[in-house]
N, CA, C and O atoms as a printed pandas DataFrame, in Angstrom:
     atom_number atom_name residue_name chain_id  residue_number  x_coord  y_coord  z_coord
0              1         N          MET        A               1   42.996   42.175   48.528
1              2        CA          MET        A               1   42.012   42.046   47.510
2              3         C          MET        A               1   41.471   40.626   47.525
3              4         O          MET        A               1   42.167   39.639   47.766
4              5         N          ARG        A               2   40.267   40.605   47.267
5              6        CA          ARG        A               2   39.589   39.317   47.250
6              7         C          ARG        A               2   39.555   38.785   45.826
7              8         O          ARG        A               2   39.157   39.505   44.910
8              9         N          SER        A               3   39.969   37.527   45.623
9             10        CA          SER        A               3   39.968   36.984   44.268
10            11         C          SER        A               3   38.578   36.477   43.938
11            12         O          SER        A               3   37.946   35.756   44.710
12            13         N          ALA        A               4   38.157   36.858   42.837
13            14        CA          ALA        A               4   36.813   36.463   42.401
14            15         C          ALA        A               4   36.899   35.086   41.771
15            16         O          ALA        A               4   37.750   34.803   40.928
16            17         N          ALA        A               5   35.988   34.251   42.216
17            18        CA          ALA        A               5   35.942   32.899   41.659
18            19         C          ALA        A               5   35.231   32.953   40.315
19            20         O          ALA        A               5   34.091   33.404   40.200
20            21         N          VAL        A               6   35.904   32.507   39.369
21            22        CA          VAL        A               6   35.333   32.515   38.036
22            23         C          VAL        A               6   34.655   31.171   37.819
23            24         O          VAL        A               6   35.288   30.116   37.830
24            25         N          ALA        A               7   33.369   31.247   37.626
25            26        CA          ALA        A               7   32.610   30.015   37.389
26            27         C          ALA        A               7   32.562   29.764   35.891
27            28         O          ALA        A               7   32.095   30.584   35.100
28            29         N          ARG        A               8   33.047   28.642   35.559
29            30        CA          ARG        A               8   32.992   28.284   34.142
30            31         C          ARG        A               8   31.676   27.573   33.900
31            32         O          ARG        A               8   31.275   26.659   34.621
32            33         N          ARG        A               9   31.072   28.008   32.920
33            34        CA          ARG        A               9   29.787   27.406   32.571
34            35         C          ARG        A               9   30.025   26.364   31.496
35            36         O          ARG        A               9   30.509   26.660   30.404
36            37         N          ARG        A              10   29.676   25.152   31.834
37            38        CA          ARG        A              10   29.801   24.090   30.853
38            39         C          ARG        A              10   28.478   23.955   30.133
39            40         O          ARG        A              10   27.408   23.884   30.736
40            41         N          GLU        A              11   28.592   23.925   28.874
41            42        CA          GLU        A              11   27.368   23.727   28.115
42            43         C          GLU        A              11   27.149   22.243   27.939
43            44         O          GLU        A              11   28.031   21.485   27.535
44            45         N          LEU        A              12   25.946   21.876   28.258
45            46        CA          LEU        A              12   25.585   20.471   28.152
46            47         C          LEU        A              12   25.096   20.205   26.733
47            48         O          LEU        A              12   24.092   20.765   26.294
48            49         N          THR        A              13   25.797   19.369   26.045
49            50        CA          THR        A              13   25.440   19.032   24.682
50            51         C          THR        A              13   24.981   17.582   24.654
51            52         O          THR        A              13   25.708   16.661   25.025
52            53         N          VAL        A              14   23.776   17.422   24.210
53            54        CA          VAL        A              14   23.220   16.079   24.091
54            55         C          VAL        A              14   23.069   15.779   22.616
55            56         O          VAL        A              14   22.383   16.494   21.885
56            57         N          GLN        A              15   23.710   14.728   22.197
57            58        CA          GLN        A              15   23.620   14.345   20.805
58            59         C          GLN        A              15   22.465   13.367   20.658
59            60         O          GLN        A              15   22.438   12.310   21.289
60            61         N          VAL        A              16   21.528   13.735   19.825
61            62        CA          VAL        A              16   20.345   12.910   19.596
62            63         C          VAL        A              16   20.433   12.357   18.183
63            64         O          VAL        A              16   20.562   13.099   17.210
64            65         N          THR        A              17   20.361   11.065   18.098
65            66        CA          THR        A              17   20.403   10.416   16.795
66            67         C          THR        A              17   19.035    9.813   16.521
67            68         O          THR        A              17   18.569    8.939   17.252
68            69         N          LEU        A              18   18.411   10.284   15.476
69            70        CA          LEU        A              18   17.105    9.749   15.084
70            71         C          LEU        A              18   17.342    8.632   14.083
71            72         O          LEU        A              18   17.962    8.830   13.038
72            73         N          ARG        A              19   16.846    7.482   14.416
73            74        CA          ARG        A              19   16.987    6.357   13.507
74            75         C          ARG        A              19   15.609    5.933   13.036
75            76         O          ARG        A              19   14.750    5.547   13.829
76            77         N          LEU        A              20   15.426    6.014   11.766
77            78        CA          LEU        A              20   14.171    5.569   11.190
78            79         C          LEU        A              20   14.161    4.053   11.142
79            80         O          LEU        A              20   15.197    3.427   10.918
80            81         N          PRO        A              21   13.011    3.469   11.348
81            82        CA          PRO        A              21   12.973    2.007   11.264
82            83         C          PRO        A              21   13.304    1.562    9.844
83            84         O          PRO        A              21   12.849    2.157    8.867
84            85         N          THR        A              22   14.078    0.537    9.755
85            86        CA          THR        A              22   14.454    0.058    8.429
86            87         C          THR        A              22   13.243   -0.584    7.772
87            88         O          THR        A              22   12.591   -1.455    8.348
88            89         N          LEU        A              23   12.965   -0.151    6.599
89            90        CA          LEU        A              23   11.820   -0.672    5.861
90            91         C          LEU        A              23   12.266   -1.834    5.002
91            92         O          LEU        A              23   13.307   -1.781    4.347
92            93         N          ASP        A              24   11.484   -2.858    5.013
93            94        CA          ASP        A              24   11.739   -3.978    4.129
94            95         C          ASP        A              24   11.023   -3.671    2.822
95            96         O          ASP        A              24    9.793   -3.618    2.783
96            97         N          PHE        A              25   11.772   -3.472    1.771
97            98        CA          PHE        A              25   11.185   -3.026    0.515
98            99         C          PHE        A              25   10.540   -4.144   -0.291
99           100         O          PHE        A              25    9.893   -3.865   -1.301
100          101         N          TRP        A              26   10.693   -5.396    0.118
101          102        CA          TRP        A              26   10.090   -6.503   -0.630
102          103         C          TRP        A              26    8.571   -6.426   -0.657
103          104         O          TRP        A              26    7.991   -6.627   -1.724
104          105         N          PRO        A              27    7.883   -6.142    0.468
105          106        CA          PRO        A              27    6.414   -6.023    0.370
106          107         C          PRO        A              27    5.975   -4.876   -0.535
107          108         O          PRO        A              27    4.995   -4.999   -1.269
108          109         N          LEU        A              28    6.699   -3.769   -0.481
109          110        CA          LEU        A              28    6.360   -2.645   -1.361
110          111         C          LEU        A              28    6.604   -2.986   -2.825
111          112         O          LEU        A              28    5.831   -2.594   -3.700
112          113         N          LEU        A              29    7.672   -3.710   -3.083
113          114        CA          LEU        A              29    7.970   -4.124   -4.450
114          115         C          LEU        A              29    6.913   -5.103   -4.958
115          116         O          LEU        A              29    6.487   -5.021   -6.110
116          117         N          LEU        A              30    6.494   -6.026   -4.099
117          118        CA          LEU        A              30    5.462   -6.982   -4.480
118          119         C          LEU        A              30    4.132   -6.271   -4.743
119          120         O          LEU        A              30    3.466   -6.553   -5.739
120          121         N          LEU        A              31    3.748   -5.361   -3.865
121          122        CA          LEU        A              31    2.507   -4.616   -4.058
122          123         C          LEU        A              31    2.549   -3.800   -5.346
123          124         O          LEU        A              31    1.570   -3.759   -6.092
124          125         N          GLY        A              32    3.668   -3.158   -5.604
125          126        CA          GLY        A              32    3.802   -2.373   -6.831
126          127         C          GLY        A              32    3.712   -3.224   -8.077
127          128         O          GLY        A              32    3.099   -2.823   -9.067
128          129         N          SER        A              33    4.324   -4.406   -8.034
129          130        CA          SER        A              33    4.269   -5.271   -9.218
130          131         C          SER        A              33    2.858   -5.823   -9.435
131          132         O          SER        A              33    2.423   -5.969  -10.577
132          133         N          VAL        A              34    2.147   -6.127   -8.360
133          134        CA          VAL        A              34    0.764   -6.602   -8.508
134          135         C          VAL        A              34   -0.112   -5.496   -9.081
135          136         O          VAL        A              34   -0.905   -5.747   -9.988
136          137         N          LEU        A              35    0.018   -4.294   -8.573
137          138        CA          LEU        A              35   -0.772   -3.172   -9.096
138          139         C          LEU        A              35   -0.425   -2.875  -10.548
139          140         O          LEU        A              35   -1.306   -2.595  -11.361
140          141         N          LEU        A              36    0.850   -2.936  -10.864
141          142        CA          LEU        A              36    1.264   -2.699  -12.250
142          143         C          LEU        A              36    0.734   -3.792  -13.170
143          144         O          LEU        A              36    0.315   -3.507  -14.291
144          145         N          GLY        A              37    0.749   -5.046  -12.706
145          146        CA          GLY        A              37    0.212   -6.147  -13.505
146          147         C          GLY        A              37   -1.279   -6.000  -13.738
147          148         O          GLY        A              37   -1.759   -6.231  -14.848
148          149         N          CYS        A              38   -2.021   -5.617  -12.701
149          150        CA          CYS        A              38   -3.471   -5.402  -12.864
150          151         C          CYS        A              38   -3.745   -4.258  -13.833
151          152         O          CYS        A              38   -4.640   -4.349  -14.673
152          153         N          ALA        A              39   -2.976   -3.187  -13.714
153          154        CA          ALA        A              39   -3.161   -2.061  -14.631
154          155         C          ALA        A              39   -2.841   -2.472  -16.060
155          156         O          ALA        A              39   -3.511   -2.035  -16.996
156          157         N          TRP        A              40   -1.819   -3.312  -16.240
157          158        CA          TRP        A              40   -1.448   -3.768  -17.573
158          159         C          TRP        A              40   -2.572   -4.611  -18.180
159          160         O          TRP        A              40   -2.919   -4.438  -19.348
160          161         N          VAL        A              41   -3.135   -5.517  -17.392
161          162        CA          VAL        A              41   -4.226   -6.366  -17.901
162          163         C          VAL        A              41   -5.432   -5.515  -18.256
163          164         O          VAL        A              41   -6.045   -5.723  -19.303
164          165         N          LEU        A              42   -5.780   -4.568  -17.412
165          166        CA          LEU        A              42   -6.923   -3.696  -17.702
166          167         C          LEU        A              42   -6.674   -2.834  -18.937
167          168         O          LEU        A              42   -7.598   -2.569  -19.705
168          169         N          ALA        A              43   -5.437   -2.400  -19.129
169          170        CA          ALA        A              43   -5.139   -1.529  -20.274
170          171         C          ALA        A              43   -5.088   -2.293  -21.580
171          172         O          ALA        A              43   -5.376   -1.722  -22.632
172          173         N          THR        A              44   -4.726   -3.580  -21.543
173          174        CA          THR        A              44   -4.556   -4.323  -22.794
174          175         C          THR        A              44   -5.741   -5.217  -23.140
175          176         O          THR        A              44   -5.800   -5.759  -24.244
176          177         N          THR        A              45   -6.687   -5.380  -22.215
177          178        CA          THR        A              45   -7.833   -6.226  -22.500
178          179         C          THR        A              45   -8.880   -5.428  -23.273
179          180         O          THR        A              45   -9.228   -4.302  -22.915
180          181         N          GLU        A              46   -9.356   -6.033  -24.318
181          182        CA          GLU        A              46  -10.360   -5.374  -25.140
182          183         C          GLU        A              46  -11.692   -5.360  -24.398
183          184         O          GLU        A              46  -12.136   -6.381  -23.874
184          185         N          ILE        A              47  -12.309   -4.210  -24.362
185          186        CA          ILE        A              47  -13.610   -4.088  -23.718
186          187         C          ILE        A              47  -14.645   -4.785  -24.592
187          188         O          ILE        A              47  -14.702   -4.567  -25.803
188          189         N          GLY        A              48  -15.442   -5.605  -23.977
189          190        CA          GLY        A              48  -16.451   -6.333  -24.724
190          191         C          GLY        A              48  -15.975   -7.683  -25.214
191          192         O          GLY        A              48  -16.650   -8.331  -26.013
192          193         N          SER        A              49  -14.826   -8.107  -24.746
193          194        CA          SER        A              49  -14.307   -9.393  -25.195
194          195         C          SER        A              49  -14.705  -10.490  -24.222
195          196         O          SER        A              49  -13.851  -11.102  -23.579
196          197         N          GLY        A              50  -15.975  -10.730  -24.119
197          198        CA          GLY        A              50  -16.435  -11.784  -23.228
198          199         C          GLY        A              50  -17.951  -11.876  -23.291
199          200         O          GLY        A              50  -18.626  -10.969  -23.778
200          201         N          ASP        A              51  -18.459  -12.958  -22.803
201          202        CA          ASP        A              51  -19.900  -13.154  -22.778
202          203         C          ASP        A              51  -20.417  -12.688  -21.418
203          204         O          ASP        A              51  -20.649  -13.494  -20.516
204          205         N          TYR        A              52  -20.591  -11.375  -21.289
205          206        CA          TYR        A              52  -20.995  -10.823  -20.012
206          207         C          TYR        A              52  -22.415  -11.205  -19.636
207          208         O          TYR        A              52  -22.740  -11.293  -18.452
208          209         N          GLY        A              53  -23.259  -11.433  -20.626
209          210        CA          GLY        A              53  -24.621  -11.877  -20.339
210          211         C          GLY        A              53  -24.630  -13.230  -19.644
211          212         O          GLY        A              53  -25.377  -13.443  -18.689
212          213         N          GLN        A              54  -23.798  -14.137  -20.129
213          214        CA          GLN        A              54  -23.689  -15.450  -19.500
214          215         C          GLN        A              54  -23.118  -15.319  -18.092
215          216         O          GLN        A              54  -23.577  -15.987  -17.166
216          217         N          TRP        A              55  -22.135  -14.475  -17.938
217          218        CA          TRP        A              55  -21.549  -14.263  -16.623
218          219         C          TRP        A              55  -22.576  -13.714  -15.650
219          220         O          TRP        A              55  -22.636  -14.132  -14.494
220          221         N          LEU        A              56  -23.386  -12.773  -16.125
221          222        CA          LEU        A              56  -24.420  -12.215  -15.254
222          223         C          LEU        A              56  -25.463  -13.252  -14.876
223          224         O          LEU        A              56  -25.949  -13.252  -13.745
224          225         N          MET        A              57  -25.818  -14.144  -15.810
225          226        CA          MET        A              57  -26.792  -15.183  -15.497
226          227         C          MET        A              57  -26.242  -16.174  -14.470
227          228         O          MET        A              57  -26.963  -16.620  -13.578
228          229         N          THR        A              58  -24.972  -16.510  -14.603
229          230        CA          THR        A              58  -24.407  -17.453  -13.635
230          231         C          THR        A              58  -24.142  -16.794  -12.287
231          232         O          THR        A              58  -23.996  -17.484  -11.278
232          233         N          ALA        A              59  -24.077  -15.470  -12.263
233          234        CA          ALA        A              59  -23.846  -14.764  -11.002
234          235         C          ALA        A              59  -25.138  -14.482  -10.252
235          236         O          ALA        A              59  -25.093  -14.090   -9.086
236          237         N          ARG        A              60  -26.281  -14.668  -10.886
237          238        CA          ARG        A              60  -27.556  -14.326  -10.252
238          239         C          ARG        A              60  -27.810  -15.077   -8.947
239          240         O          ARG        A              60  -28.281  -14.452   -7.996
240          241         N          PRO        A              61  -27.525  -16.390   -8.837
241          242        CA          PRO        A              61  -27.772  -17.060   -7.549
242          243         C          PRO        A              61  -26.938  -16.477   -6.405
243          244         O          PRO        A              61  -27.380  -16.466   -5.256
244          245         N          TYR        A              62  -25.751  -16.000   -6.716
245          246        CA          TYR        A              62  -24.911  -15.397   -5.676
246          247         C          TYR        A              62  -25.456  -14.050   -5.231
247          248         O          TYR        A              62  -25.166  -13.591   -4.127
248          249         N          LEU        A              63  -26.236  -13.426   -6.079
249          250        CA          LEU        A              63  -26.854  -12.138   -5.737
250          251         C          LEU        A              63  -28.214  -12.327   -5.079
251          252         O          LEU        A              63  -28.860  -11.356   -4.684
252          253         N          GLY        A              64  -28.649  -13.583   -4.961
253          254        CA          GLY        A              64  -29.950  -13.857   -4.357
254          255         C          GLY        A              64  -31.103  -13.741   -5.315
255          256         O          GLY        A              64  -32.255  -13.664   -4.889
256          257         N          GLU        A              65  -30.819  -13.726   -6.600
257          258        CA          GLU        A              65  -31.863  -13.627   -7.607
258          259         C          GLU        A              65  -32.081  -14.995   -8.249
259          260         O          GLU        A              65  -31.220  -15.874   -8.208
260          261         N          SER        A              66  -33.235  -15.136   -8.828
261          262        CA          SER        A              66  -33.529  -16.422   -9.476
262          263         C          SER        A              66  -32.990  -16.426  -10.907
263          264         O          SER        A              66  -32.849  -15.381  -11.541
264          265         N          VAL        A              67  -32.698  -17.621  -11.390
265          266        CA          VAL        A              67  -32.213  -17.805  -12.749
266          267         C          VAL        A              67  -33.422  -18.167  -13.618
267          268         O          VAL        A              67  -34.186  -19.064  -13.262
268          269         N          PRO        A              68  -33.603  -17.487  -14.742
269          270        CA          PRO        A              68  -34.745  -17.823  -15.598
270          271         C          PRO        A              68  -34.674  -19.270  -16.090
271          272         O          PRO        A              68  -33.596  -19.859  -16.163
272          273         N          ASP        A              69  -35.833  -19.828  -16.424
273          274        CA          ASP        A              69  -35.905  -21.225  -16.843
274          275         C          ASP        A              69  -35.153  -21.488  -18.139
275          276         O          ASP        A              69  -34.656  -22.595  -18.345
276          277         N          TYR        A              70  -35.060  -20.502  -19.007
277          278        CA          TYR        A              70  -34.429  -20.740  -20.294
278          279         C          TYR        A              70  -32.904  -20.809  -20.171
279          280         O          TYR        A              70  -32.234  -21.095  -21.163
280          281         N          ARG        A              71  -32.353  -20.567  -19.026
281          282        CA          ARG        A              71  -30.895  -20.636  -18.845
282          283         C          ARG        A              71  -30.492  -21.924  -18.205
283          284         O          ARG        A              71  -29.304  -22.155  -17.977
């Protein structure tokens, strides 16, 4: 009798480790605090609490417009 060669099949197992890049949370924390601070100022500032007419007159040269003589 002829002996049959038994071939053992080895399963190839490859372990893959996914590593996410480590995030530095300081820039995100800084951005969040700046956005929160801006939102706080906008929420607590009274609308109309300023001389917007004067601001618009002083901004006219930057817009390329002329400033009236009475200003």
